[in-house]
C-alpha positions as a Markdown table, in Angstrom:
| # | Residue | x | y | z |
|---|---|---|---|---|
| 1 | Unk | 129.4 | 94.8 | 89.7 |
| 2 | Unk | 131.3 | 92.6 | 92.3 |
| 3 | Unk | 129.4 | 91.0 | 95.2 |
| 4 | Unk | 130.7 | 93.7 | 97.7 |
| 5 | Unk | 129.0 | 95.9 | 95.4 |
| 6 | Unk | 125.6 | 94.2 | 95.3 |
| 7 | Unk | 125.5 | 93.8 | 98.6 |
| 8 | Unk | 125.8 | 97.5 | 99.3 |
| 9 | Unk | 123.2 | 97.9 | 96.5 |
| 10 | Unk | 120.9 | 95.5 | 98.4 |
| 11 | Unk | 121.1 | 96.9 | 101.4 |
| 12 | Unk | 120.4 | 100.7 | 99.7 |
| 13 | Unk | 117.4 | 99.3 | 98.3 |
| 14 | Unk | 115.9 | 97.8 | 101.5 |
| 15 | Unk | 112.5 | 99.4 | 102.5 |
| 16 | Unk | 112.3 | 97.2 | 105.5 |
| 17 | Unk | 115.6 | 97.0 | 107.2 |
| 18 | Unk | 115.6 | 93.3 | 106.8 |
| 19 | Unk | 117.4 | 91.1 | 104.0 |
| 20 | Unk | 116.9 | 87.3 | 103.4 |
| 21 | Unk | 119.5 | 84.5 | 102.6 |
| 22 | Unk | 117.7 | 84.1 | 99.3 |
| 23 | Unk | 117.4 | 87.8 | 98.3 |
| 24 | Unk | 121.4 | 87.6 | 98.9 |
| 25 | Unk | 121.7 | 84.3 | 96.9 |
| 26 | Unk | 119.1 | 85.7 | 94.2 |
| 27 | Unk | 121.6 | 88.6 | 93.7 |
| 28 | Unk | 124.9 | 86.4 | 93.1 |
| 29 | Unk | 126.3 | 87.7 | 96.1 |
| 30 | Unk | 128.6 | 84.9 | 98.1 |
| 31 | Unk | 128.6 | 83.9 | 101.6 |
| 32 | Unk | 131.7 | 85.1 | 102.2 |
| 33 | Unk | 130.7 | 88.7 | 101.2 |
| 34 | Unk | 127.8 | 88.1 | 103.8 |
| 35 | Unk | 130.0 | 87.3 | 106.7 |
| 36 | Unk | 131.7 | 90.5 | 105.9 |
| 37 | Unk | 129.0 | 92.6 | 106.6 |
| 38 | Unk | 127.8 | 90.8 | 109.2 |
| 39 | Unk | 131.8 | 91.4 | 110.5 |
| 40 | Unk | 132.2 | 94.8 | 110.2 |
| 41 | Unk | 128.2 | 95.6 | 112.0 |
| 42 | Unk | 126.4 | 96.7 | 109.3 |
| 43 | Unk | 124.5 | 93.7 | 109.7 |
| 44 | Unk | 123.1 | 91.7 | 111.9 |
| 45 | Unk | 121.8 | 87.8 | 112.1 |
| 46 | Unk | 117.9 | 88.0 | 113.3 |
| 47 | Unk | 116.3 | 84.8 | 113.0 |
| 48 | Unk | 117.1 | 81.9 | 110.6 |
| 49 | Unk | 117.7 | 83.4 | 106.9 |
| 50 | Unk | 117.1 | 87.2 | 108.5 |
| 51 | Unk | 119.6 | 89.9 | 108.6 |
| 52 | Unk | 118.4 | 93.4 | 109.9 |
| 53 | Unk | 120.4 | 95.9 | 108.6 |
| 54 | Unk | 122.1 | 98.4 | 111.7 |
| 55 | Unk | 121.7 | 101.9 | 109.9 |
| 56 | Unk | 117.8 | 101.3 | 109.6 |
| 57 | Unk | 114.9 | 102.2 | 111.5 |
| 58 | Unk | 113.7 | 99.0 | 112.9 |
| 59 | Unk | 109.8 | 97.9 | 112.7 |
| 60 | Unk | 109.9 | 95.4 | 115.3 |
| 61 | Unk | 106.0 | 94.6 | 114.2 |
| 62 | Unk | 107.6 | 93.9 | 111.0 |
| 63 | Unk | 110.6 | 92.1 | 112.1 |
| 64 | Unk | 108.7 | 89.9 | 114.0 |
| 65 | Unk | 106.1 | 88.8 | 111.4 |
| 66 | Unk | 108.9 | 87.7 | 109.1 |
| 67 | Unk | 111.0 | 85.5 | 111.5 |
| 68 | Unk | 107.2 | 84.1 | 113.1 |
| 69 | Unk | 105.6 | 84.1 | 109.4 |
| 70 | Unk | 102.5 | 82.3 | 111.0 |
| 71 | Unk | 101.8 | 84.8 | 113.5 |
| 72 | Unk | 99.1 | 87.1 | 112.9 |
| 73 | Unk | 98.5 | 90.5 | 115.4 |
| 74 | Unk | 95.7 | 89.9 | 117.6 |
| 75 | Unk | 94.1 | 91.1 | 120.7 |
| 76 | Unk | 95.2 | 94.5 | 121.6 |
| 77 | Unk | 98.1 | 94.5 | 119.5 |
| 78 | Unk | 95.9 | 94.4 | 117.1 |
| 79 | Unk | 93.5 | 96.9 | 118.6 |
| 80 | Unk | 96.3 | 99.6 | 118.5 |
| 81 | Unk | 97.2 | 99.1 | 114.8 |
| 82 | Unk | 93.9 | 99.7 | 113.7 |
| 83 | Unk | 93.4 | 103.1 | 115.7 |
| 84 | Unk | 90.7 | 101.3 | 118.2 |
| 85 | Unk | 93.3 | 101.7 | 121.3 |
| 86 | Unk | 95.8 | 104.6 | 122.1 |
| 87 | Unk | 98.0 | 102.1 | 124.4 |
| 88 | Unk | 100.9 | 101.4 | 122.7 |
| 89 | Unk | 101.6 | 97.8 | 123.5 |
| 90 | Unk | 104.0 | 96.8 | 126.0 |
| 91 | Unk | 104.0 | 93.3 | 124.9 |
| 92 | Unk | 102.9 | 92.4 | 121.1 |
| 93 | Unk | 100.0 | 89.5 | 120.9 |
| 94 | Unk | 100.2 | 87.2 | 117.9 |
| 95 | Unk | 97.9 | 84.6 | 117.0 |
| 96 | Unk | 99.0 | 81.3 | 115.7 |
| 97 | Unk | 97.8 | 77.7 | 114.3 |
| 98 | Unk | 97.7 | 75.1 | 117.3 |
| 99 | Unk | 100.3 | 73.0 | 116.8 |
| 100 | Unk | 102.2 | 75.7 | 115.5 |
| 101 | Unk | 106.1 | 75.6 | 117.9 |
| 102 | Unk | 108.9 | 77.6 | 117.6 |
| 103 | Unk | 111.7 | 77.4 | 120.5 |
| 104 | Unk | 112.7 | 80.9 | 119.7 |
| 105 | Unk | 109.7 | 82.5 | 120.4 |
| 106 | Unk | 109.6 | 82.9 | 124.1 |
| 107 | Unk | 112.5 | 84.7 | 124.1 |
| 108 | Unk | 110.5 | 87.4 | 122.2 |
| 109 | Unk | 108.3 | 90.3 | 123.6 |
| 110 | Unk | 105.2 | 88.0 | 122.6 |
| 111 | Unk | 101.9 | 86.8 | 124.2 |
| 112 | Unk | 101.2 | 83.9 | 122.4 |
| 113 | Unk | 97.7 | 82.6 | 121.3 |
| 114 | Unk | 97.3 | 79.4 | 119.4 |
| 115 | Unk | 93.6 | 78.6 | 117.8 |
| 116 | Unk | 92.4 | 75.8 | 115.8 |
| 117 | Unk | 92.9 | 75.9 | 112.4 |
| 118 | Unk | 89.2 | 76.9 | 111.3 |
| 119 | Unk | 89.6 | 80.0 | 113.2 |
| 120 | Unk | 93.2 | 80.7 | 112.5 |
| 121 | Unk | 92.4 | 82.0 | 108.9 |
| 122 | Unk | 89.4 | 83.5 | 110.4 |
| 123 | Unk | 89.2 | 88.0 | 109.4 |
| 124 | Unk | 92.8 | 88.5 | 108.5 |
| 125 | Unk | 94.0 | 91.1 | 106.4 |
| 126 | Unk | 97.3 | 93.1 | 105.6 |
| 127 | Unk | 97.5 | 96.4 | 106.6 |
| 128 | Unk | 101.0 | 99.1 | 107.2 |
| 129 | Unk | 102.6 | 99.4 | 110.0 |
| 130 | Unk | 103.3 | 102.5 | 111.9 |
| 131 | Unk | 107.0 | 102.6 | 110.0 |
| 132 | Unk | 105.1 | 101.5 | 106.4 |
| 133 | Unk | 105.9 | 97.8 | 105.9 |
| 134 | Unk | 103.0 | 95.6 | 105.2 |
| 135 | Unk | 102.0 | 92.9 | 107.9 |
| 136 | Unk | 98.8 | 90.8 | 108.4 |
| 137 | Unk | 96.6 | 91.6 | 111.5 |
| 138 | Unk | 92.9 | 90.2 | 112.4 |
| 139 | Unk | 90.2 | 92.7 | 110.9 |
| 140 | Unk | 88.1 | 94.8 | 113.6 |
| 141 | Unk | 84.9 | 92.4 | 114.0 |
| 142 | Unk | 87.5 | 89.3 | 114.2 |
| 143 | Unk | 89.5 | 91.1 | 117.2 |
| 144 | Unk | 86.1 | 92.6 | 119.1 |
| 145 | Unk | 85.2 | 89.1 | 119.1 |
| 146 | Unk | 88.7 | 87.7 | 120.0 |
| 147 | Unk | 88.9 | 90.0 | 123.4 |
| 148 | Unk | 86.2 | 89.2 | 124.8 |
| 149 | Unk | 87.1 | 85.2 | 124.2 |
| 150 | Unk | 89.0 | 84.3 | 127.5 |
| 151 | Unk | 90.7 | 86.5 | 130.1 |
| 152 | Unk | 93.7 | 89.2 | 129.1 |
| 153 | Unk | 92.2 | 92.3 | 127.8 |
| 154 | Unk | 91.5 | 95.4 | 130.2 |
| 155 | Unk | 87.7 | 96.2 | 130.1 |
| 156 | Unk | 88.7 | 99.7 | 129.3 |
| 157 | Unk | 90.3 | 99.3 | 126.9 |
| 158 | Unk | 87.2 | 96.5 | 125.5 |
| 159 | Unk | 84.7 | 99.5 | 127.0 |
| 160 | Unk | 86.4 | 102.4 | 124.4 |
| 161 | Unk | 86.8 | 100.0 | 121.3 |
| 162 | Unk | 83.2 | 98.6 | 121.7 |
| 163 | Unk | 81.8 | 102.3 | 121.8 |
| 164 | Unk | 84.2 | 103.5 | 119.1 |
| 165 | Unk | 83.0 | 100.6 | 116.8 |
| 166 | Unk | 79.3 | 101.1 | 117.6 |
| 167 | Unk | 79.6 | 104.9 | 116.1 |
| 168 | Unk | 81.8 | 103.7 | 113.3 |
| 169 | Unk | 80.8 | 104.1 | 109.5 |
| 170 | Unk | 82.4 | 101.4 | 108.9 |
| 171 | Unk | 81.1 | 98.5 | 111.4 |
| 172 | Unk | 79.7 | 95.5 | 109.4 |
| 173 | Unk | 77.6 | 94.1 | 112.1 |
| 174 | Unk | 76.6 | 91.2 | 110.0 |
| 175 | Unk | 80.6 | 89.9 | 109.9 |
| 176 | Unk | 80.5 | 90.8 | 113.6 |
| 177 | Unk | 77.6 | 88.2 | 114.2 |
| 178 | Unk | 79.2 | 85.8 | 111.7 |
| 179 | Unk | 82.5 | 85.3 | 113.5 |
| 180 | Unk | 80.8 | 86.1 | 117.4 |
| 181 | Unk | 79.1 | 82.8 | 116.6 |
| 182 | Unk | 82.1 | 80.7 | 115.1 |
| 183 | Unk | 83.8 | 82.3 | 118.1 |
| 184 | Unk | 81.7 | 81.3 | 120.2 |
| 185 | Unk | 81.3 | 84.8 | 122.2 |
| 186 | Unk | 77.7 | 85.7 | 120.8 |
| 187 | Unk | 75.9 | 86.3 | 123.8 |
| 188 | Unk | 79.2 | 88.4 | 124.5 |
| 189 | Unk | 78.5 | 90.5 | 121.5 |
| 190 | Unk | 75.0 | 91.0 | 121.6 |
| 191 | Unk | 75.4 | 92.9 | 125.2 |
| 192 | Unk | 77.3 | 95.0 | 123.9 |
| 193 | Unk | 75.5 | 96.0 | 121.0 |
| 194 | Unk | 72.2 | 96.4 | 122.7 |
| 195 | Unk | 73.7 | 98.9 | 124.8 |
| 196 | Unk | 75.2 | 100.9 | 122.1 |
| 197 | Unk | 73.6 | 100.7 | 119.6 |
């Protein structure tokens, strides 16, 4: 098979509408073949080592998380992905190490939150995104806790999540508590939770 060839084939076997540098390297397949896909539009450069391929539906949530592999969905992003908000974001928040700097990103659609390394690890898990790709998002407790940290989030849109967590199967008040303490938004919590529950 010549590198036009595995190129085409790499492309047909994309799930996410994104190809590296190295998956392109891993399959033999030269730079010059690259630049002629690139050329001709059926790809195009994203970020540093990203190529989004043109004929596929584009997951910007996973886009994003590849070229920004620190950033994790927060906030009301994150509210949205897990079903506890029916407002579609406007503008996606990711969470990030302090410290962490990319020039790139504030030409993004992106509210950026930095947090000190002991809480940047803090509840996250991986999850599918609305078009099926994998990315990493704060859990539910982690994200009750992180909008009521600060200024930001619409106390609607807190009001319907709190009540729609408090009749939840699934709460785990006991993680809730854990991180609403290391978040420092206890007292926060508990008013919440003596109402509702």
């Amino acid at each position: 098979m010549n590198s036009m060839n595995r190129m085409k084939n790499l492309i047909s076997k994309s799930t996410s509408g994104i190809i590296s540098t190295q998956e392109v390297f891993e399959e033999n397949i030269t730079r010059n073949t690259l630049n002629k896909f690139i050329k001709n539009g059926e790809l195009t450069r994203f970020g540093r080592g990203l190529y989004t391929i043109n004929s596929a539906w584009e997951d910007d949530f996973f886009s994003l998380q590849k070229k920004y592999r620190k950033g994790i969905y927060s906030h009301d992003t994150a509210l949205y992905l897990l079903g506890y908000s029916d407002r579609t974001p406007s503008i996606y928040t990711m969470t990030f190490p302090k410290g962490y700097n990319s020039p790139s990103i504030k030409q993004e659609n992106i509210k950026v939150v930095r947090v000190i390394p002991d809480n940047y690890d803090l509840g996250i898990i991986e999850i599918q995104s609305p078009s099926n790709n994998t990315i990493r998002i704060y859990n539910l407790e982690r994200t009750l806790c992180d909008i009521l940290r600060g200024k930001g989030s619409d106390i609607q849109i807190i009001n319907t999540a709190m009540k729609k967590y408090a009749i939840s199967k699934e709460k785990n008040i006991n993680l809730l508590m854990q991180y609403a303490e290391q978040l420092k938004v206890k007292d926060k919590i508990l008013r919440y939770m003596e109402v509702l529950l």
